[in-house]
Tab-separated table of N, CA and C in Angstrom:
chain	number	residue	atom	x	y	z
A	19	MET	N	-22.323	18.779	8.618
A	19	MET	CA	-22.957	19.100	9.884
A	19	MET	C	-21.950	19.250	11.012
A	20	SER	N	-20.688	18.977	10.760
A	20	SER	CA	-19.694	19.091	11.823
A	20	SER	C	-19.616	20.496	12.414
A	21	PRO	N	-19.744	21.586	11.625
A	21	PRO	CA	-19.713	22.905	12.253
A	21	PRO	C	-20.846	23.118	13.247
A	22	VAL	N	-22.014	22.575	12.951
A	22	VAL	CA	-23.148	22.727	13.859
A	22	VAL	C	-22.881	21.984	15.160
A	23	ILE	N	-22.356	20.778	15.062
A	23	ILE	CA	-22.040	19.987	16.255
A	23	ILE	C	-20.991	20.695	17.093
A	24	ILE	N	-19.939	21.191	16.442
A	24	ILE	CA	-18.883	21.905	17.164
A	24	ILE	C	-19.452	23.165	17.810
A	25	PHE	N	-20.300	23.866	17.088
A	25	PHE	CA	-20.887	25.102	17.608
A	25	PHE	C	-21.656	24.845	18.897
A	26	PHE	N	-22.511	23.825	18.893
A	26	PHE	CA	-23.315	23.559	20.078
A	26	PHE	C	-22.521	22.888	21.191
A	27	ALA	N	-21.524	22.107	20.848
A	27	ALA	CA	-20.756	21.408	21.872
A	27	ALA	C	-19.818	22.347	22.627
A	28	PHE	N	-19.253	23.322	21.929
A	28	PHE	CA	-18.212	24.147	22.542
A	28	PHE	C	-18.548	25.636	22.602
A	29	ARG	N	-19.789	26.020	22.416
A	29	ARG	CA	-20.093	27.448	22.292
A	29	ARG	C	-19.785	28.255	23.548
A	30	SER	N	-19.846	27.654	24.712
A	30	SER	CA	-19.557	28.425	25.921
A	30	SER	C	-18.124	28.236	26.404
A	31	LYS	N	-17.420	27.255	25.887
A	31	LYS	CA	-16.083	26.940	26.385
A	31	LYS	C	-14.961	27.475	25.504
A	32	VAL	N	-15.224	27.641	24.216
A	32	VAL	CA	-14.182	27.995	23.256
A	32	VAL	C	-14.615	29.254	22.507
A	33	PRO	N	-13.649	30.153	22.202
A	33	PRO	CA	-14.017	31.351	21.434
A	33	PRO	C	-14.576	31.001	20.053
A	34	GLY	N	-15.421	31.872	19.535
A	34	GLY	CA	-16.079	31.627	18.253
A	34	GLY	C	-15.120	31.479	17.091
A	35	TRP	N	-14.035	32.265	17.083
A	35	TRP	CA	-13.088	32.182	15.969
A	35	TRP	C	-12.406	30.821	15.935
A	36	LEU	N	-12.168	30.230	17.109
A	36	LEU	CA	-11.527	28.912	17.153
A	36	LEU	C	-12.493	27.830	16.670
A	37	VAL	N	-13.755	27.954	17.048
A	37	VAL	CA	-14.769	27.001	16.581
A	37	VAL	C	-14.898	27.086	15.063
A	38	ALA	N	-14.888	28.311	14.524
A	38	ALA	CA	-14.984	28.490	13.071
A	38	ALA	C	-13.767	27.898	12.370
A	39	THR	N	-12.584	28.119	12.925
A	39	THR	CA	-11.358	27.584	12.320
A	39	THR	C	-11.360	26.061	12.325
A	40	ILE	N	-11.737	25.474	13.441
A	40	ILE	CA	-11.798	24.011	13.529
A	40	ILE	C	-12.833	23.470	12.540
A	41	SER	N	-13.959	24.142	12.433
A	41	SER	CA	-15.007	23.711	11.506
A	41	SER	C	-14.524	23.760	10.064
A	42	ILE	N	-13.850	24.844	9.700
A	42	ILE	CA	-13.330	24.972	8.338
A	42	ILE	C	-12.325	23.867	8.052
A	43	LEU	N	-11.435	23.601	8.995
A	43	LEU	CA	-10.433	22.552	8.788
A	43	LEU	C	-11.075	21.173	8.668
A	44	LEU	N	-12.112	20.915	9.451
A	44	LEU	CA	-12.792	19.617	9.364
A	44	LEU	C	-13.508	19.444	8.029
A	45	VAL	N	-14.208	20.471	7.576
A	45	VAL	CA	-14.895	20.379	6.282
A	45	VAL	C	-13.868	20.203	5.167
A	46	TYR	N	-12.762	20.942	5.237
A	46	TYR	CA	-11.681	20.834	4.252
A	46	TYR	C	-11.124	19.406	4.221
A	47	ALA	N	-10.875	18.850	5.410
A	47	ALA	CA	-10.340	17.484	5.491
A	47	ALA	C	-11.338	16.461	4.945
A	48	PHE	N	-12.621	16.623	5.245
A	48	PHE	CA	-13.632	15.695	4.730
A	48	PHE	C	-13.663	15.702	3.210
A	49	ILE	N	-13.558	16.875	2.613
A	49	ILE	CA	-13.582	16.965	1.150
A	49	ILE	C	-12.355	16.287	0.558
A	50	LEU	N	-11.186	16.555	1.129
A	50	LEU	CA	-9.966	15.937	0.599
A	50	LEU	C	-9.962	14.427	0.813
A	51	LEU	N	-10.515	13.983	1.928
A	51	LEU	CA	-10.604	12.538	2.163
A	51	LEU	C	-11.587	11.877	1.202
A	52	ALA	N	-12.588	12.600	0.751
A	52	ALA	CA	-13.535	12.047	-0.221
A	52	ALA	C	-12.902	11.909	-1.598
A	53	VAL	N	-11.922	12.745	-1.911
A	53	VAL	CA	-11.250	12.702	-3.212
A	53	VAL	C	-10.193	11.596	-3.248
A	54	HIS	N	-9.620	11.273	-2.116
A	54	HIS	CA	-8.516	10.305	-2.067
A	54	HIS	C	-8.863	8.928	-2.646
A	55	PRO	N	-10.006	8.310	-2.309
A	55	PRO	CA	-10.316	6.997	-2.902
A	55	PRO	C	-10.422	7.030	-4.425
A	56	ILE	N	-10.906	8.138	-4.965
A	56	ILE	CA	-10.988	8.263	-6.426
A	56	ILE	C	-9.590	8.276	-7.021
A	57	ASP	N	-8.691	9.006	-6.392
A	57	ASP	CA	-7.304	9.073	-6.853
A	57	ASP	C	-6.643	7.698	-6.803
A	58	VAL	N	-6.862	6.977	-5.722
A	58	VAL	CA	-6.280	5.636	-5.579
A	58	VAL	C	-6.828	4.695	-6.651
A	59	ARG	N	-8.142	4.748	-6.900
A	59	ARG	CA	-8.754	3.872	-7.899
A	59	ARG	C	-8.229	4.161	-9.301
A	60	LEU	N	-8.149	5.437	-9.669
A	60	LEU	CA	-7.669	5.795	-11.005
A	60	LEU	C	-6.209	5.387	-11.198
A	61	ASN	N	-5.392	5.611	-10.194
A	61	ASN	CA	-3.983	5.214	-10.306
A	61	ASN	C	-3.819	3.697	-10.335
A	62	ALA	N	-4.662	2.972	-9.607
A	62	ALA	CA	-4.596	1.507	-9.641
A	62	ALA	C	-4.966	0.981	-11.023
A	63	GLU	N	-5.989	1.576	-11.644
A	63	GLU	CA	-6.356	1.171	-13.006
A	63	GLU	C	-5.225	1.454	-13.980
A	64	LEU	N	-4.579	2.593	-13.807
A	64	LEU	CA	-3.474	2.960	-14.684
A	64	LEU	C	-2.304	1.995	-14.518
A	65	MET	N	-1.978	1.652	-13.291
A	65	MET	CA	-0.877	0.714	-13.034
A	65	MET	C	-1.198	-0.675	-13.581
A	66	GLN	N	-2.447	-1.070	-13.480
A	66	GLN	CA	-2.852	-2.397	-13.948
A	66	GLN	C	-2.701	-2.516	-15.464
A	67	LEU	N	-2.940	-1.443	-16.178
A	67	LEU	CA	-2.880	-1.481	-17.637
A	67	LEU	C	-1.498	-1.150	-18.186
A	68	SER	N	-0.608	-0.687	-17.336
A	68	SER	CA	0.742	-0.350	-17.781
A	68	SER	C	1.528	-1.629	-18.061
A	69	PRO	N	2.243	-1.697	-19.189
A	69	PRO	CA	2.976	-2.918	-19.531
A	69	PRO	C	4.039	-3.308	-18.497
A	70	ASN	N	4.756	-2.331	-17.964
A	70	ASN	CA	5.801	-2.666	-16.990
A	70	ASN	C	5.430	-2.246	-15.568
A	71	GLY	N	4.178	-1.871	-15.330
A	71	GLY	CA	3.689	-1.603	-13.983
A	71	GLY	C	4.104	-0.283	-13.371
A	72	ASP	N	4.606	0.660	-14.173
A	72	ASP	CA	5.014	1.941	-13.614
A	72	ASP	C	4.023	3.066	-13.905
A	73	GLY	N	2.948	2.758	-14.594
A	73	GLY	CA	1.936	3.755	-14.895
A	73	GLY	C	2.197	4.555	-16.148
A	74	TRP	N	3.305	4.268	-16.824
A	74	TRP	CA	3.644	4.979	-18.056
A	74	TRP	C	3.491	4.044	-19.236
A	75	PHE	N	3.059	4.581	-20.341
A	75	PHE	CA	2.900	3.794	-21.559
A	75	PHE	C	3.926	4.273	-22.576
A	76	SER	N	5.167	3.919	-22.356
A	76	SER	CA	6.223	4.340	-23.281
A	76	SER	C	7.139	3.155	-23.557
A	77	GLY	N	7.708	3.184	-24.725
A	77	GLY	CA	8.642	2.125	-25.094
A	77	GLY	C	10.062	2.658	-25.087
A	78	ASN	N	10.996	1.845	-25.475
A	78	ASN	CA	12.395	2.255	-25.528
A	78	ASN	C	12.675	2.903	-26.875
A	79	GLY	N	12.204	4.115	-27.050
A	79	GLY	CA	12.411	4.810	-28.306
A	79	GLY	C	11.460	4.373	-29.401
A	80	LEU	N	10.650	3.406	-29.147
A	80	LEU	CA	9.691	2.918	-30.136
A	80	LEU	C	8.340	3.567	-29.877
A	81	SER	N	7.586	3.720	-30.934
A	81	SER	CA	6.243	4.261	-30.722
A	81	SER	C	5.356	3.137	-30.192
A	82	VAL	N	4.680	3.422	-29.136
A	82	VAL	CA	3.822	2.432	-28.493
A	82	VAL	C	2.380	2.774	-28.836
A	83	GLU	N	1.663	1.791	-29.309
A	83	GLU	CA	0.264	2.011	-29.636
A	83	GLU	C	-0.577	1.655	-28.418
A	84	LEU	N	-1.408	2.583	-28.006
A	84	LEU	CA	-2.248	2.372	-26.837
A	84	LEU	C	-3.538	1.670	-27.232
A	85	THR	N	-3.960	0.777	-26.378
A	85	THR	CA	-5.272	0.169	-26.571
A	85	THR	C	-6.323	1.191	-26.128
A	86	PRO	N	-7.555	1.046	-26.576
A	86	PRO	CA	-8.599	1.989	-26.142
A	86	PRO	C	-8.778	2.009	-24.621
A	87	ARG	N	-8.615	0.870	-23.993
A	87	ARG	CA	-8.761	0.806	-22.538
A	87	ARG	C	-7.630	1.558	-21.838
A	88	GLN	N	-6.386	1.403	-22.352
A	88	GLN	CA	-5.255	2.129	-21.779
A	88	GLN	C	-5.424	3.632	-21.967
A	89	GLU	N	-5.876	4.012	-23.146
A	89	GLU	CA	-6.064	5.434	-23.427
A	89	GLU	C	-7.147	6.031	-22.522
A	90	ALA	N	-8.222	5.287	-22.314
A	90	ALA	CA	-9.299	5.763	-21.440
A	90	ALA	C	-8.809	5.918	-20.002
A	91	ALA	N	-8.007	4.953	-19.523
A	91	ALA	CA	-7.474	5.032	-18.162
A	91	ALA	C	-6.522	6.213	-18.015
A	92	MET	N	-5.680	6.424	-19.022
A	92	MET	CA	-4.733	7.526	-18.970
A	92	MET	C	-5.467	8.873	-19.014
A	93	LEU	N	-6.473	8.983	-19.858
A	93	LEU	CA	-7.243	10.225	-19.930
A	93	LEU	C	-8.002	10.495	-18.632
A	94	ALA	N	-8.482	9.438	-17.983
A	94	ALA	CA	-9.195	9.611	-16.716
A	94	ALA	C	-8.277	10.184	-15.644
A	95	VAL	N	-7.016	9.766	-15.646
A	95	VAL	CA	-6.058	10.265	-14.655
A	95	VAL	C	-5.600	11.675	-15.011
A	96	VAL	N	-5.295	11.894	-16.274
A	96	VAL	CA	-4.707	13.163	-16.699
A	96	VAL	C	-5.725	14.302	-16.720
A	97	SER	N	-6.942	14.032	-17.137
A	97	SER	CA	-7.900	15.116	-17.357
A	97	SER	C	-8.913	15.302	-16.233
A	98	ASP	N	-8.656	14.759	-15.074
A	98	ASP	CA	-9.575	14.907	-13.949
A	98	ASP	C	-9.219	16.169	-13.163
A	99	THR	N	-9.744	17.303	-13.598
A	99	THR	CA	-9.407	18.572	-12.945
A	99	THR	C	-10.030	18.693	-11.561
A	100	GLY	N	-11.161	18.051	-11.338
A	100	GLY	CA	-11.783	18.105	-10.018
A	100	GLY	C	-10.891	17.516	-8.948
A	101	ARG	N	-10.224	16.448	-9.276
A	101	ARG	CA	-9.319	15.797	-8.332
A	101	ARG	C	-8.062	16.636	-8.127
A	102	VAL	N	-7.581	17.229	-9.198
A	102	VAL	CA	-6.351	18.023	-9.124
A	102	VAL	C	-6.584	19.334	-8.372
A	103	LEU	N	-7.715	19.959	-8.611
A	103	LEU	CA	-8.001	21.250	-7.987
A	103	LEU	C	-8.748	21.127	-6.661
A	104	ALA	N	-8.916	19.922	-6.163
A	104	ALA	CA	-9.667	19.702	-4.925
A	104	ALA	C	-9.125	20.498	-3.737
A	105	PRO	N	-7.815	20.608	-3.540
A	105	PRO	CA	-7.350	21.404	-2.391
A	105	PRO	C	-7.803	22.865	-2.443
A	106	PHE	N	-7.850	23.448	-3.623
A	106	PHE	CA	-8.261	24.849	-3.745
A	106	PHE	C	-9.771	25.004	-3.601
A	107	THR	N	-10.517	24.174	-4.321
A	107	THR	CA	-11.972	24.280	-4.244
A	107	THR	C	-12.483	23.872	-2.867
A	108	ALA	N	-11.799	22.932	-2.220
A	108	ALA	CA	-12.207	22.517	-0.874
A	108	ALA	C	-12.037	23.665	0.112
A	109	GLY	N	-10.964	24.416	-0.020
A	109	GLY	CA	-10.747	25.555	0.870
A	109	GLY	C	-11.825	26.614	0.708
A	110	ILE	N	-12.140	26.935	-0.534
A	110	ILE	CA	-13.178	27.938	-0.800
A	110	ILE	C	-14.538	27.435	-0.321
A	111	PHE	N	-14.857	26.186	-0.661
A	111	PHE	CA	-16.146	25.624	-0.269
A	111	PHE	C	-16.269	25.538	1.251
A	112	ALA	N	-15.201	25.123	1.935
A	112	ALA	CA	-15.251	24.991	3.393
A	112	ALA	C	-15.525	26.341	4.050
A	113	CYS	N	-14.857	27.384	3.583
A	113	CYS	CA	-15.082	28.720	4.153
A	113	CYS	C	-16.516	29.187	3.920
A	114	LEU	N	-17.014	29.023	2.708
A	114	LEU	CA	-18.384	29.449	2.405
A	114	LEU	C	-19.417	28.636	3.177
A	115	TYR	N	-19.190	27.335	3.276
A	115	TYR	CA	-20.115	26.441	3.974
A	115	TYR	C	-20.219	26.816	5.451
A	116	VAL	N	-19.071	26.992	6.090
A	116	VAL	CA	-19.070	27.335	7.513
A	116	VAL	C	-19.666	28.730	7.721
A	117	PHE	N	-19.341	29.668	6.846
A	117	PHE	CA	-19.901	31.019	6.966
A	117	PHE	C	-21.426	30.988	6.878
A	118	LEU	N	-21.967	30.265	5.905
A	118	LEU	CA	-23.424	30.183	5.760
A	118	LEU	C	-24.079	29.494	6.960
A	119	LEU	N	-23.447	28.426	7.460
A	119	LEU	CA	-24.014	27.753	8.632
A	119	LEU	C	-24.020	28.664	9.851
A	120	TYR	N	-22.944	29.417	10.045
A	120	TYR	CA	-22.903	30.322	11.188
A	120	TYR	C	-23.905	31.462	11.035
A	121	CYS	N	-24.127	31.926	9.816
A	121	CYS	CA	-25.163	32.945	9.597
A	121	CYS	C	-26.533	32.390	9.963
A	122	ILE	N	-26.799	31.153	9.570
A	122	ILE	CA	-28.078	30.520	9.910
A	122	ILE	C	-28.204	30.343	11.420
A	123	LEU	N	-27.118	29.924	12.078
A	123	LEU	CA	-27.156	29.750	13.530
A	123	LEU	C	-27.359	31.083	14.247
A	124	LEU	N	-26.705	32.134	13.775
A	124	LEU	CA	-26.890	33.450	14.389
A	124	LEU	C	-28.312	33.963	14.168
A	125	LEU	N	-28.859	33.707	12.999
A	125	LEU	CA	-30.241	34.091	12.725
A	125	LEU	C	-31.199	33.329	13.645
A	126	ALA	N	-30.930	32.054	13.852
A	126	ALA	CA	-31.765	31.255	14.758
A	126	ALA	C	-31.677	31.796	16.182
A	127	ARG	N	-30.474	32.206	16.602
A	127	ARG	CA	-30.300	32.794	17.927
A	127	ARG	C	-31.091	34.097	18.058
A	128	LEU	N	-31.039	34.904	17.015
A	128	LEU	CA	-31.756	36.175	17.020
A	128	LEU	C	-33.263	35.953	17.102
A	129	VAL	N	-33.769	35.021	16.312
A	129	VAL	CA	-35.204	34.719	16.334
A	129	VAL	C	-35.609	34.180	17.702
A	130	THR	N	-34.784	33.340	18.293
A	130	THR	CA	-35.073	32.800	19.622
A	130	THR	C	-35.114	33.914	20.658
A	131	ALA	N	-34.161	34.842	20.583
A	131	ALA	CA	-34.136	35.955	21.534
A	131	ALA	C	-35.373	36.838	21.379
A	132	ILE	N	-35.767	37.104	20.148
A	132	ILE	CA	-36.959	37.926	19.906
A	132	ILE	C	-38.205	37.218	20.420
A	133	CYS	N	-38.318	35.928	20.150
A	133	CYS	CA	-39.481	35.161	20.627
A	133	CYS	C	-39.526	35.127	22.149
A	134	THR	N	-38.374	35.016	22.787
A	134	THR	CA	-38.319	35.000	24.250
A	134	THR	C	-38.781	36.340	24.810
A	135	ARG	N	-38.327	37.435	24.211
A	135	ARG	CA	-38.754	38.763	24.670
A	135	ARG	C	-40.259	38.951	24.495
A	136	ILE	N	-40.776	38.500	23.369
A	136	ILE	CA	-42.217	38.632	23.127
A	136	ILE	C	-42.996	37.808	24.141
A	137	ARG	N	-42.532	36.586	24.398
A	137	ARG	CA	-43.208	35.727	25.372
A	137	ARG	C	-43.174	36.343	26.763
A	138	MET	N	-42.011	36.914	27.125
A	138	MET	CA	-41.900	37.532	28.449
A	138	MET	C	-42.810	38.752	28.552
A	139	ARG	N	-42.862	39.547	27.498
A	139	ARG	CA	-43.681	40.755	27.523
A	139	ARG	C	-45.164	40.405	27.633
A	140	PHE	N	-45.612	39.444	26.842
A	140	PHE	CA	-47.021	39.072	26.882
A	140	PHE	C	-47.328	38.118	28.030
A	141	GLY	N	-46.315	37.448	28.533
A	141	GLY	CA	-46.526	36.546	29.660
A	141	GLY	C	-46.755	37.311	30.944
A	142	GLN	N	-46.225	38.531	31.038
A	142	GLN	CA	-46.405	39.334	32.239
A	142	GLN	C	-47.809	39.926	32.310
A	143	ARG	N	-48.388	40.176	31.162
A	143	ARG	CA	-49.762	40.679	31.135
A	143	ARG	C	-50.734	39.516	31.260
A	144	LYS	N	-51.733	39.721	32.024
A	144	LYS	CA	-52.759	38.687	32.116
A	144	LYS	C	-53.947	39.160	31.313
A	145	LEU	N	-54.235	38.406	30.280
A	145	LEU	CA	-55.345	38.798	29.409
A	145	LEU	C	-56.644	38.276	29.888
C-alpha cells in the first residue's frame, strides 16, 4: 500500500515519475527485507550444525558422513532459489505492482471526473 500512500501524500508536490520511482524502490526494499530473516535463520542453522562452526561440512581429506539433520540444513541453504533470485523477482514484481496500482488510481480518477461532470450536468437542471 505504500505506493497509494505516496500517491495521495505527494500528488500535487512531486512529479508522477518521481512518485512511481520512490514507490518501486520501497516495494523492492520491502521484499528484500522480508527475505533477509529467512536467510539469517537458514545460515544460523547451518552454522549450528557445522562441526567447526564455519558452515562447511568437510574434513581434512577424509570423507565426512553427514547426519540427516546436517544434510537437510545444507539442502535448505543451497536449494532455496526463491531467496537467491529475490533481487530479480522483487524488481519485476515491484514494477508490475506499482504499475497496476497506478492504473487503478488513474481509473478511479477518471470515474470520479465522469461522475462529477454528470452530477454538474444534472445538478444544473431542475427536475
